[in-house]
Amino acid sequence: MAEPLLKVRNLKTYFISKHSQVKAVDGVDFEVQPGKVLGIVGESGSGKSMTSLSLMRLVPGPQGRIVEGEVTFEGTDLLKLTERQMSDVRGNRMGMIFQEPMTALNPVLKVGEQIGEVLIRHRKLSKAEAKKQSIGLLRSVGFPRAEQIVDEYPHQLSGGMRQRAMIAMAMACQPKLLIADEPTTALDVTIQAQVLDLMKSLKNKNGTAIILITHDLGVIAEMADDVVVMYGGQVVESATADAVFDDPLHPYTKALMESIPVIDQDRDRLASIPGTVPSAANFPSGCRFAPRCTLAQESCHQKMPELRELKPGHYVRCDLV
Amino acid sequence: MTSYVIRRLLGLIPTLFIITVIVFSLMHLMPGNAFQALIGLNPHIKDAAKVIAQRTANAGLNLSWPQQYVNWIVNLLHGNLGTSFEFQEPVTTLIGIALPNTVTLALTAELIILIIGIPVGVFQANRVNKGFDISTSLVAVFLYSVPGFVFALFLIFLFSFTLNWLPSMGTVTAAVPWSGDLGDRIQHLILPATTLALPSVAYYTRLMRANTLQVFFQDYVRTARAKGLRSTRVLFRHVLRNAIIPITTQFGFDIGGLVGGAVILEQIFTWPGMGELTINANLNRDYPVILATTLIFAVMVLLGNLFADILLASMDPRVRYN
Ligand SMILES: Nc1ncnc2c1ncn2[C@@H]1O[C@H](COP(=O)(O)OP(=O)(O)OP(=O)(O)O)[C@@H](O)[C@H]1O
Ligand SMILES: [Mg+2]
């Protein structure tokens, strides 16, 4: 296999305050192959967003801190870069889009300026050139009247249009990696499909690898080449999408799979797994899924299982399989 | 935009009308009579009772209140604010001298407020809970809680009496060749304007700090960082541009307030402005002057609010001119 584009090793991101230590991300490993889509799934609070923000080194400070790990992107460990060097990577070789298109765009700046400033920053374009390119970018994400949109403000756009504008912004410098944190969760179902199609076509055109974070296994099934399943700040299973869907090994992944029909029916996501995600401030000492696991045995509550490679490329954090 | 301003200006008229009615009624409810105050107590005037009756009649004070009110409005619409009972001069002349002095003072104070308040607040927020933030926050709380006239006395004591650096009285130095120079005027402005500004500097600093902190945690600031923008651009273009919006609104509201707030300070600094004129007029029941000054304070507040709305509309694209 070719050298991975991104290699994450033992990433730990904690929120540390005087009274508590929240282990939002607790020793995560995964890889992203060039031009491929890696899906990250998991229930709310499992650490998906903090993992992705850690890759961009945008964990909200001062409490949030990456305490350990390596994030090797195109051969360099991003965690060792200075803030200034890191800002050369952000928006340039690595772009990011967020869940809430309503709040993720600056309400008082024109859409064109918000796209253009990326090009001015990383491509050293003049204002006029940046505006011209912004129009082209907006057109490439499906705006028919791009010339007008550049001079409009975010509140004049619908949610789906805003998310397209966000994508145009993140793709402006044709990054090698796009991180999309629940890019469609806030959108209508039909708009969701359009935005996902757009991301797919941009990926195919530019060869951009994507980390796609979602609650929605349907989205993963449609988009992802590889899948990482997260639970309690850890990776519990990672493999190719085919392997995860055809032959899920971890009891949590199996439970997720069984919950798919529920997703389709009333969009009440993952409701079929009884119990709740443990608080990241206070994890159980053994396997973090054990309290909700139907197969759990005495030993599961005592010892934290290691992430083991059970089949080539298929990793599972469960001692029972 | 222009039509919006015109519509808003026309909208002020009913408010002004109500204000004049209220002021007119309150003024006539005050005990005493202008000429009683001016003449009755003066031992040099013989036959005071007759003079008082004569001048009361001349001033139209024997007419019914509604009639007096109508006369006043009609004159007002002709640009005539009447003649001061005390000074025997047209009220417009008196105001023509006093108003510019007060506006100069208020605008200078506003300038000081914005020039200090905004950068300090932003700087505090940028390094929140560090040394600079904590120390200046303490100073701000102190400034905000001490009444303005205490500062006035302290600053006069320090800079005028002890150090003799700055004048503490009037707008110009009398009887010197440079009297009335720009430099001379600025020197006279420094102490009263600083005193007037200090509590608001503290308030604006706190406001700016809070706004900036709030904006720092907005999603769009994270987006700006995720685009790799330099931290200066994130701060000035994305954070500040949003954090300053509530400040401009506040600024507009405060303009009218500052003009009124100068009343007591003008007494302390013997600044010949609206404050002096107003206090004198009220003590002497100088009705035409009382009416005129009150009207002007009201207009200032209303215009300030209008100015605030216009500023807001021009800074925040989400606001519509409706
Ligand atoms: N600012 C913060 N301070 C303390 N803890 C935090 C903070 N932000 C997030 N966390 C904790 O970190 C953990 C992981 O959060 P994260 O946002 O990564 O979850 P997620 O998987 O993205 O969930 P969702 O699907 O709801 O977006 C959670 O337990 C959360 O409580
Ligand atoms: Mg999240």
XYZ file of C-alpha atoms and ligand atoms in Angstrom:
675
model
C 0.000 0.000 0.000
C 1.172 3.528 -0.724
C 2.411 5.770 2.038
C -0.656 7.149 3.882
C -1.425 10.859 3.517
C -2.168 11.201 7.213
C -1.042 8.972 10.033
C -2.438 9.534 13.517
C -0.713 7.762 16.377
C -1.782 7.640 20.021
C -3.471 11.035 19.842
C -4.651 12.287 23.221
C -6.591 15.497 23.657
C -7.710 16.391 27.157
C -9.610 19.241 28.711
C -7.674 19.989 31.828
C -8.970 22.246 34.549
C -8.213 22.522 38.254
C -10.979 20.136 39.212
C -11.288 17.745 36.326
C -9.616 16.083 33.415
C -11.844 15.257 30.460
C -10.256 12.728 28.153
C -12.092 13.767 24.988
C -9.635 11.908 22.761
C -7.753 9.135 24.459
C -5.154 7.409 22.339
C -6.542 7.415 18.813
C -4.810 5.745 15.858
C -5.856 5.785 12.234
C -4.612 6.500 8.745
C -5.994 8.302 5.732
C -4.942 7.144 2.274
C -4.407 9.724 -0.490
C -7.598 10.460 -2.392
C -9.720 8.172 -0.208
C -12.610 8.870 2.122
C -12.239 7.902 5.749
C -15.513 7.857 7.645
C -15.484 8.387 11.397
C -18.647 7.247 13.172
C -19.706 7.196 16.776
C -22.359 8.464 19.085
C -22.479 11.989 20.375
C -19.631 12.721 22.749
C -17.370 9.965 21.457
C -14.677 12.484 20.538
C -15.102 12.778 16.783
C -15.050 16.577 16.656
C -12.162 16.865 19.086
C -10.176 14.384 17.022
C -10.712 16.409 13.875
C -9.980 19.718 15.596
C -6.804 18.173 16.991
C -5.628 17.354 13.459
C -6.007 21.059 12.607
C -4.612 22.028 16.003
C -7.737 24.050 16.673
C -8.726 22.493 19.982
C -10.432 25.225 22.008
C -7.951 26.523 24.560
C -6.842 27.185 27.173
C -8.272 24.035 28.779
C -8.266 21.886 25.673
C -4.816 20.507 24.994
C -3.224 17.856 22.821
C -1.229 16.078 25.460
C 0.357 13.304 23.434
C 0.621 11.729 20.028
C 1.760 12.177 16.469
C -0.151 13.553 13.503
C 2.013 12.885 10.486
C 0.717 14.655 7.414
C 2.650 14.342 4.145
C 5.631 13.221 6.164
C 5.710 15.976 8.818
C 4.456 15.746 12.370
C 1.987 18.617 12.579
C 2.173 18.637 16.361
C 5.834 19.664 16.136
C 5.236 22.679 13.875
C 5.217 26.233 15.176
C 1.855 27.987 15.172
C 2.981 29.991 12.163
C 4.028 26.936 10.176
C 0.756 25.260 11.123
C -1.210 28.208 9.785
C 0.508 27.667 6.431
C -0.961 24.152 6.400
C -4.493 25.129 7.435
C -6.764 26.129 4.613
C -3.963 25.373 2.191
C -2.994 21.701 2.310
C -5.688 20.776 4.797
C -9.170 22.285 4.735
C -12.055 21.921 7.121
C -15.812 22.385 7.018
C -18.114 22.363 9.976
C -21.521 21.176 10.985
C -23.351 24.472 11.363
C -23.304 26.480 8.137
C -25.471 29.056 9.927
C -22.782 30.067 12.371
C -19.613 28.989 10.609
C -19.597 31.949 8.227
C -18.845 35.455 9.429
C -22.165 37.340 9.324
C -20.711 40.761 8.528
C -18.323 39.876 5.705
C -19.302 39.227 2.120
C -19.161 35.629 0.931
C -16.655 36.622 -1.741
C -14.292 38.134 0.772
C -14.473 35.058 2.983
C -13.509 32.817 0.100
C -11.027 35.245 -1.412
C -9.057 35.774 1.778
C -7.911 32.151 1.689
C -6.418 32.721 -1.759
C -4.871 36.017 -0.727
C -3.314 34.334 2.294
C -1.959 31.170 0.692
C -1.700 31.984 -2.995
C -0.665 35.623 -2.584
C -3.339 36.762 -5.016
C -4.444 40.372 -5.278
C -7.918 41.285 -4.114
C -9.229 41.499 -7.656
C -7.777 38.145 -8.694
C -9.073 36.563 -5.516
C -12.555 37.815 -6.257
C -12.390 36.461 -9.791
C -11.299 33.064 -8.533
C -13.980 33.141 -5.841
C -16.594 33.472 -8.533
C -15.111 30.476 -10.330
C -15.054 28.465 -7.098
C -18.661 29.329 -6.310
C -19.637 28.228 -9.774
C -17.767 24.950 -9.313
C -19.814 24.191 -6.184
C -23.010 24.771 -8.106
C -23.974 28.429 -7.771
C -25.532 29.603 -11.037
C -25.389 33.323 -10.178
C -21.928 33.285 -8.646
C -21.187 36.884 -9.731
C -23.919 38.121 -7.412
C -23.276 35.692 -4.580
C -19.735 36.986 -4.017
C -21.221 40.327 -2.997
C -23.897 38.858 -0.770
C -23.767 38.221 2.950
C -24.230 34.793 4.545
C -27.686 35.629 5.890
C -28.883 36.036 2.312
C -28.102 32.374 1.572
C -29.980 29.227 2.553
C -28.380 26.571 4.730
C -27.450 24.389 1.793
C -25.987 27.321 -0.105
C -23.922 28.311 2.910
C -22.525 24.819 3.194
C -21.614 24.972 -0.505
C -19.892 28.286 0.117
C -18.030 26.674 3.033
C -16.915 23.888 0.716
C -15.767 26.415 -1.871
C -13.751 28.104 0.855
C -12.196 24.890 2.134
C -11.404 23.707 -1.392
C -10.048 27.062 -2.614
C -6.416 26.004 -2.390
C -7.126 22.431 -3.497
C -6.036 20.819 -0.235
C -4.757 17.267 -0.096
C -7.094 16.579 2.824
C -10.566 17.870 3.600
C -11.974 17.350 7.069
C -15.750 17.507 7.130
C -17.311 17.419 10.589
C -20.954 16.426 10.110
C -21.248 18.580 7.002
C -24.834 17.584 6.304
C -26.365 17.050 9.739
C -27.957 20.494 9.836
C -29.411 20.237 6.332
C -32.622 18.906 4.789
C -32.434 15.375 3.446
C -32.518 16.362 -0.233
C -29.907 19.070 0.332
C -27.801 16.539 2.242
C -27.617 14.329 -0.794
C -26.640 17.252 -3.025
C -23.853 18.345 -0.703
C -22.511 14.806 -0.432
C -22.581 14.444 -4.215
C -20.684 17.699 -4.499
C -18.013 16.491 -2.092
C -17.715 13.252 -4.009
C -17.291 14.970 -7.347
C -14.718 17.420 -5.964
C -12.823 14.494 -4.492
C -12.793 12.698 -7.813
C -11.761 15.831 -9.691
C -8.994 17.030 -7.372
C -7.918 13.792 -5.727
C -8.598 15.244 -2.297
C -8.769 12.781 0.565
C -11.681 13.328 2.948
C -12.236 12.638 6.606
C -15.994 12.489 6.910
C -17.404 12.611 10.401
C -20.996 11.617 10.920
C -23.565 9.895 13.102
C -25.160 8.543 10.029
C -24.089 5.086 8.868
C -26.064 5.577 5.665
C -23.743 8.437 4.736
C -20.730 6.302 5.572
C -22.010 3.447 3.432
C -22.395 5.772 0.498
C -19.171 7.728 0.786
C -16.458 5.988 2.755
C -13.606 3.757 1.625
C -12.389 3.174 5.173
C -14.180 3.455 8.489
C -13.126 4.271 12.016
C -15.652 3.589 14.771
C -15.113 5.695 17.882
C -16.410 5.147 21.368
C -15.461 7.005 24.536
C -12.571 8.882 22.967
C -11.047 5.706 21.525
C -11.055 3.797 18.275
C -12.972 0.561 18.861
C -12.858 -0.732 15.309
C -11.202 0.339 12.081
C -11.138 -1.324 8.703
C -12.254 -0.871 5.128
C -15.883 0.122 4.753
C -16.704 -3.231 3.163
C -15.193 -5.136 6.075
C -16.995 -3.037 8.662
C -20.370 -3.387 6.980
C -20.059 -7.045 5.959
C -18.257 -8.358 8.964
C -18.388 -6.007 11.964
C -16.389 -7.496 14.826
C -16.795 -5.182 17.778
C -20.054 -5.539 19.739
C -20.530 -1.767 19.554
C -20.172 -1.718 15.783
C -22.621 -4.599 15.554
C -25.066 -2.683 17.696
C -24.637 0.356 15.448
C -25.367 -1.749 12.389
C -28.517 -3.082 13.958
C -29.658 0.449 14.621
C -29.586 1.419 10.937
C -33.288 0.704 10.254
C -34.169 3.052 13.086
C -32.122 5.778 11.445
C -34.053 5.378 8.224
C -37.436 5.334 9.872
C -37.531 8.387 12.016
C -33.986 9.697 12.029
C -33.821 9.031 15.736
C -30.198 8.104 15.513
C -28.729 5.036 17.144
C -31.584 4.907 19.587
C -31.580 1.156 19.738
C -28.436 0.819 21.846
C -29.597 0.925 25.459
C -27.712 3.141 27.893
C -25.666 6.246 27.236
C -22.108 7.092 26.294
C -19.982 7.316 29.444
C -18.870 10.774 30.478
C -15.402 11.596 29.234
C -14.669 13.052 32.656
C -15.261 9.732 34.343
C -14.642 6.636 32.241
C -15.097 3.131 33.635
C -11.796 1.424 34.347
C -12.137 -1.531 31.973
C -13.633 -1.595 28.488
C -15.572 1.632 28.021
C -18.414 -0.105 26.227
C -18.732 -2.883 28.793
C -21.556 -1.266 30.807
C -23.755 -1.308 27.709
C -22.413 -4.472 26.116
C -24.707 -7.501 26.082
C -21.720 -9.828 25.840
C -19.693 -8.258 28.610
C -18.028 -10.588 31.088
C -16.411 -9.970 34.432
C -12.967 -9.459 32.867
C -14.301 -6.749 30.510
C -14.958 -4.479 33.484
C -11.440 -4.998 34.844
C -9.032 -4.602 31.970
C -9.008 -2.144 29.092
C -8.701 -4.137 25.838
C -5.970 -3.245 23.357
C -6.659 -2.342 19.742
C -5.632 -5.541 17.948
C -5.228 -6.337 14.265
C -7.481 -9.372 13.937
C -7.380 -9.593 10.166
C -5.031 -7.698 7.850
C -6.066 -4.034 8.117
C -8.972 -4.809 10.430
C -8.424 -3.537 13.979
C -10.727 -4.230 16.926
C -10.622 -3.187 20.576
C -12.374 -6.158 22.164
C -10.924 -9.181 23.930
C -13.920 -11.408 23.249
C -13.568 -11.734 19.483
C -30.556 54.926 3.226
C -31.309 58.637 2.731
C -35.027 58.014 2.741
C -34.586 55.928 5.878
C -32.877 58.853 7.619
C -35.571 61.276 6.485
C -38.319 58.960 7.669
C -36.616 58.573 11.018
C -36.167 62.344 11.367
C -39.870 62.919 10.673
C -40.618 60.252 13.236
C -38.927 62.384 15.893
C -41.548 65.118 15.630
C -44.307 63.528 17.759
C -41.775 62.641 20.452
C -40.499 66.200 20.519
C -44.038 67.524 20.746
C -44.780 65.403 23.803
C -41.500 66.431 25.403
C -42.292 70.130 24.983
C -45.725 69.691 26.561
C -44.253 67.885 29.553
C -41.461 70.398 30.036
C -43.885 73.283 29.706
C -46.196 71.846 32.359
C -43.421 70.952 34.774
C -41.872 74.365 34.442
C -45.077 76.094 35.374
C -45.527 73.797 38.336
C -42.229 75.048 39.794
C -42.933 77.423 42.692
C -41.993 81.072 42.216
C -41.909 83.400 39.284
C -39.036 84.575 37.180
C -39.315 88.211 38.102
C -39.862 87.488 41.745
C -36.512 85.770 41.707
C -34.800 88.457 39.662
C -36.312 91.613 41.058
C -38.195 90.874 44.268
C -35.086 90.169 46.281
C -33.128 93.129 44.982
C -33.191 95.950 47.574
C -32.084 98.558 45.014
C -35.275 98.373 43.018
C -37.994 100.656 44.362
C -41.587 99.675 43.899
C -40.581 96.114 43.095
C -44.145 94.848 43.079
C -45.108 97.176 40.257
C -42.042 96.349 38.181
C -42.697 92.651 38.652
C -46.319 92.998 37.555
C -45.273 95.069 34.549
C -42.633 92.609 33.343
C -44.812 89.620 34.043
C -47.451 91.101 31.769
C -44.879 91.954 29.081
C -43.585 88.413 29.088
C -47.089 87.131 28.475
C -47.110 85.147 31.698
C -50.633 86.272 32.538
C -52.046 84.401 29.570
C -53.479 80.951 30.060
C -50.953 78.094 29.820
C -52.301 76.678 26.565
C -52.122 80.139 25.039
C -48.550 80.575 26.278
C -47.665 77.186 24.871
C -49.110 77.963 21.474
C -47.235 81.282 21.375
C -44.026 79.526 22.238
C -44.480 76.878 19.550
C -45.326 79.468 16.912
C -42.216 81.440 17.793
C -40.154 78.260 17.835
C -41.281 77.428 14.320
C -40.040 80.855 13.291
C -36.669 80.080 14.836
C -37.321 82.390 17.742
C -36.714 80.914 21.192
C -37.701 84.108 23.006
C -35.696 86.497 25.137
C -33.993 85.563 28.389
C -35.650 87.247 31.358
C -32.353 87.357 33.172
C -29.961 88.508 30.472
C -32.370 90.449 28.279
C -30.836 88.771 25.261
C -32.297 86.443 22.639
C -32.110 82.851 23.846
C -30.651 81.812 20.478
C -27.665 84.075 21.143
C -27.054 82.526 24.564
C -27.347 79.046 23.173
C -25.182 79.946 20.208
C -22.358 80.538 22.676
C -23.049 77.715 25.121
C -23.913 74.827 22.806
C -20.669 74.737 20.788
C -18.670 74.755 24.020
C -20.609 71.807 25.371
C -20.527 69.864 22.117
C -16.768 70.385 21.876
C -16.398 69.052 25.385
C -18.674 66.066 24.775
C -17.063 65.129 21.451
C -13.571 65.385 22.880
C -14.667 63.144 25.726
C -16.159 60.639 23.251
C -12.902 60.641 21.322
C -10.945 59.877 24.482
C -13.432 57.147 25.388
C -13.161 55.378 22.045
C -9.408 55.814 21.612
C -8.708 54.282 25.010
C -11.716 52.032 25.588
C -11.644 49.968 22.393
C -7.952 49.037 22.197
C -7.665 48.361 25.928
C -10.770 46.148 25.893
C -9.543 44.191 22.884
C -6.081 43.811 24.331
C -7.543 42.561 27.614
C -9.682 40.004 25.803
C -6.763 38.888 23.652
C -4.758 38.000 26.761
C -7.603 37.250 29.086
C -6.778 36.726 32.763
C -3.152 37.679 32.214
C -1.419 40.505 34.060
C -2.533 43.329 31.792
C -6.143 42.193 31.807
C -6.379 41.813 35.568
C -4.638 45.059 36.448
C -6.510 47.216 33.945
C -9.793 45.546 34.863
C -9.255 46.591 38.474
C -8.531 50.148 37.366
C -11.663 50.104 35.218
C -13.877 48.984 38.080
C -12.368 51.725 40.233
C -12.894 54.410 37.591
C -16.423 53.281 36.997
C -17.444 53.342 40.636
C -16.018 56.737 41.616
C -18.306 59.691 40.780
C -17.072 62.084 38.120
C -16.861 65.179 40.306
C -14.420 63.430 42.646
C -12.076 62.939 39.706
C -12.627 66.539 38.717
C -11.461 67.773 42.088
C -8.581 65.316 42.204
C -7.342 66.149 38.706
C -7.624 69.872 39.349
C -5.704 69.483 42.578
C -2.975 67.442 40.899
C -2.531 69.035 37.501
C -3.577 72.604 38.170
C -2.741 73.471 41.763
C 0.155 71.154 42.505
C 1.914 70.695 39.162
C 0.510 73.783 37.473
C 0.544 72.017 34.095
C -3.015 72.553 32.948
C -5.659 75.242 33.410
C -8.811 74.263 35.254
C -11.106 77.151 34.427
C -12.853 78.425 31.322
C -12.204 77.700 27.653
C -9.331 80.131 27.016
C -6.689 82.023 28.984
C -7.754 85.624 29.408
C -5.531 88.592 28.566
C -2.558 86.868 26.985
C -1.447 87.183 23.347
C -2.105 83.505 22.652
C -5.572 83.628 24.169
C -7.929 81.551 22.045
C -5.222 79.761 20.043
C -5.899 76.168 19.148
C -3.213 75.096 21.628
C -4.707 77.289 24.314
C -8.148 75.817 23.744
C -6.883 72.255 23.741
C -5.073 72.846 27.032
C -8.304 74.055 28.569
C -10.189 71.059 27.188
C -7.920 68.366 28.594
C -9.007 68.291 32.231
C -12.787 68.653 31.805
C -12.893 66.256 28.855
C -10.775 63.663 30.654
C -12.958 63.894 33.737
C -16.079 63.531 31.666
C -14.588 60.578 29.805
C -13.115 58.521 32.653
C -16.183 56.616 33.890
C -17.217 55.878 30.309
C -13.687 54.795 29.391
C -14.018 52.195 32.102
C -17.456 51.167 30.897
C -16.445 50.915 27.234
C -13.355 48.937 28.134
C -15.475 46.385 29.971
C -18.001 46.286 27.159
C -15.349 45.862 24.490
C -13.604 43.154 26.503
C -16.836 41.223 26.968
C -17.854 41.564 23.305
C -14.451 40.489 22.065
C -14.363 37.466 24.364
C -17.796 36.466 23.214
C -16.865 36.739 19.559
C -13.655 34.755 20.112
C -15.746 31.651 20.757
C -17.977 32.009 17.721
C -17.858 29.314 15.072
C -16.888 31.763 12.353
C -13.726 32.678 14.216
C -12.807 29.011 14.290
C -13.537 28.922 10.557
C -11.222 31.887 10.033
C -8.454 30.068 11.906
C -9.160 26.884 9.980
C -8.454 28.849 6.807
C -4.944 29.529 8.061
C -5.441 33.280 8.329
C -2.818 35.174 10.309
C -3.868 35.880 13.880
C -3.813 39.636 13.213
C -6.281 39.223 10.369
C -8.483 36.954 12.475
C -8.455 39.527 15.264
C -8.974 42.673 13.234
C -11.122 41.515 10.345
C -13.187 38.743 11.909
C -13.302 39.373 15.651
C -13.128 43.145 15.903
C -15.455 43.800 13.023
C -18.176 41.940 14.950
C -17.237 42.933 18.492
C -17.403 46.616 17.643
C -21.024 46.589 16.524
C -22.591 46.839 19.992
C -20.052 49.553 20.847
C -21.176 51.797 18.018
C -24.762 51.460 19.173
C -23.805 52.330 22.709
C -21.745 55.232 21.390
C -24.748 56.751 19.647
C -26.899 56.409 22.741
C -24.225 58.045 24.843
C -23.712 61.161 22.762
C -26.901 62.761 24.010
C -26.203 61.544 27.508
C -22.734 63.052 27.557
C -24.080 66.471 26.634
C -26.417 66.243 29.616
C -23.783 64.616 31.803
C -21.514 67.607 31.405
C -23.848 69.837 33.445
C -22.192 69.348 36.827
C -18.660 69.165 35.459
C -19.154 72.439 33.626
C -19.921 74.064 36.967
C -16.720 72.686 38.462
C -14.559 73.775 35.538
C -16.530 77.024 34.995
C -16.982 75.872 31.419
C -19.399 78.297 29.778
C -21.622 75.639 28.261
C -25.155 74.392 28.372
C -24.725 73.165 31.928
C -24.051 76.583 33.355
C -26.815 78.102 31.303
C -29.296 75.457 32.420
C -28.523 75.622 36.120
C -28.682 79.407 36.124
C -31.925 79.432 34.213
C -33.550 76.952 36.576
C -32.466 78.844 39.670
C -33.826 82.081 38.241
C -36.983 80.659 36.666
C -35.788 82.019 33.327
C -38.567 80.220 31.440
C -37.488 80.797 27.830
C -33.989 79.536 28.599
C -35.253 76.532 30.560
C -37.512 75.552 27.696
C -34.787 75.997 25.104
C -32.094 74.069 26.970
C -34.439 71.206 27.816
C -35.543 71.018 24.224
C -31.938 70.888 23.070
C -31.009 68.126 25.509
C -33.990 66.149 24.268
C -33.040 66.708 20.632
C -29.477 65.617 21.411
C -30.648 62.341 22.939
C -33.028 61.661 20.069
C -30.412 62.470 17.443
C -27.937 60.292 19.309
C -30.342 57.356 19.146
C -30.948 57.974 15.483
C -27.211 58.157 14.877
C -26.822 54.850 16.750
C -29.405 53.180 14.525
C -27.781 54.493 11.381
C -24.352 53.326 12.535
C -25.761 49.905 13.341
C -27.472 49.638 9.966
C -24.283 50.582 8.166
C -22.122 48.126 10.118
C -24.389 45.109 10.307
C -25.664 43.814 6.974
C -28.377 41.802 8.743
C -30.156 45.014 9.775
C -32.681 46.255 7.242
C -33.852 49.817 6.812
C -37.437 49.211 7.765
N -14.782 22.795 25.881
C -14.882 21.581 26.454
N -14.591 21.411 27.763
C -14.686 20.202 28.341
N -15.049 19.091 27.698
C -15.348 19.183 26.397
C -15.280 20.423 25.702
N -15.636 20.214 24.420
C -15.926 18.912 24.314
N -15.735 18.272 25.495
C -15.929 16.842 25.762
O -15.190 16.099 24.848
C -15.883 14.910 24.515
C -15.868 14.711 23.027
O -16.594 15.733 22.399
P -16.758 15.829 20.821
O -17.341 17.148 20.540
O -15.473 15.487 20.178
O -17.821 14.697 20.540
P -18.457 14.311 19.136
O -18.143 12.886 18.941
O -18.022 15.258 18.092
O -19.981 14.469 19.457
P -21.123 15.049 18.491
O -21.548 13.897 17.664
O -22.198 15.439 19.458
O -20.578 16.177 17.719
C -17.276 15.041 25.079
O -17.404 14.162 26.173
C -17.379 16.451 25.537
O -18.091 16.510 26.736
Mg -19.069 16.796 16.959
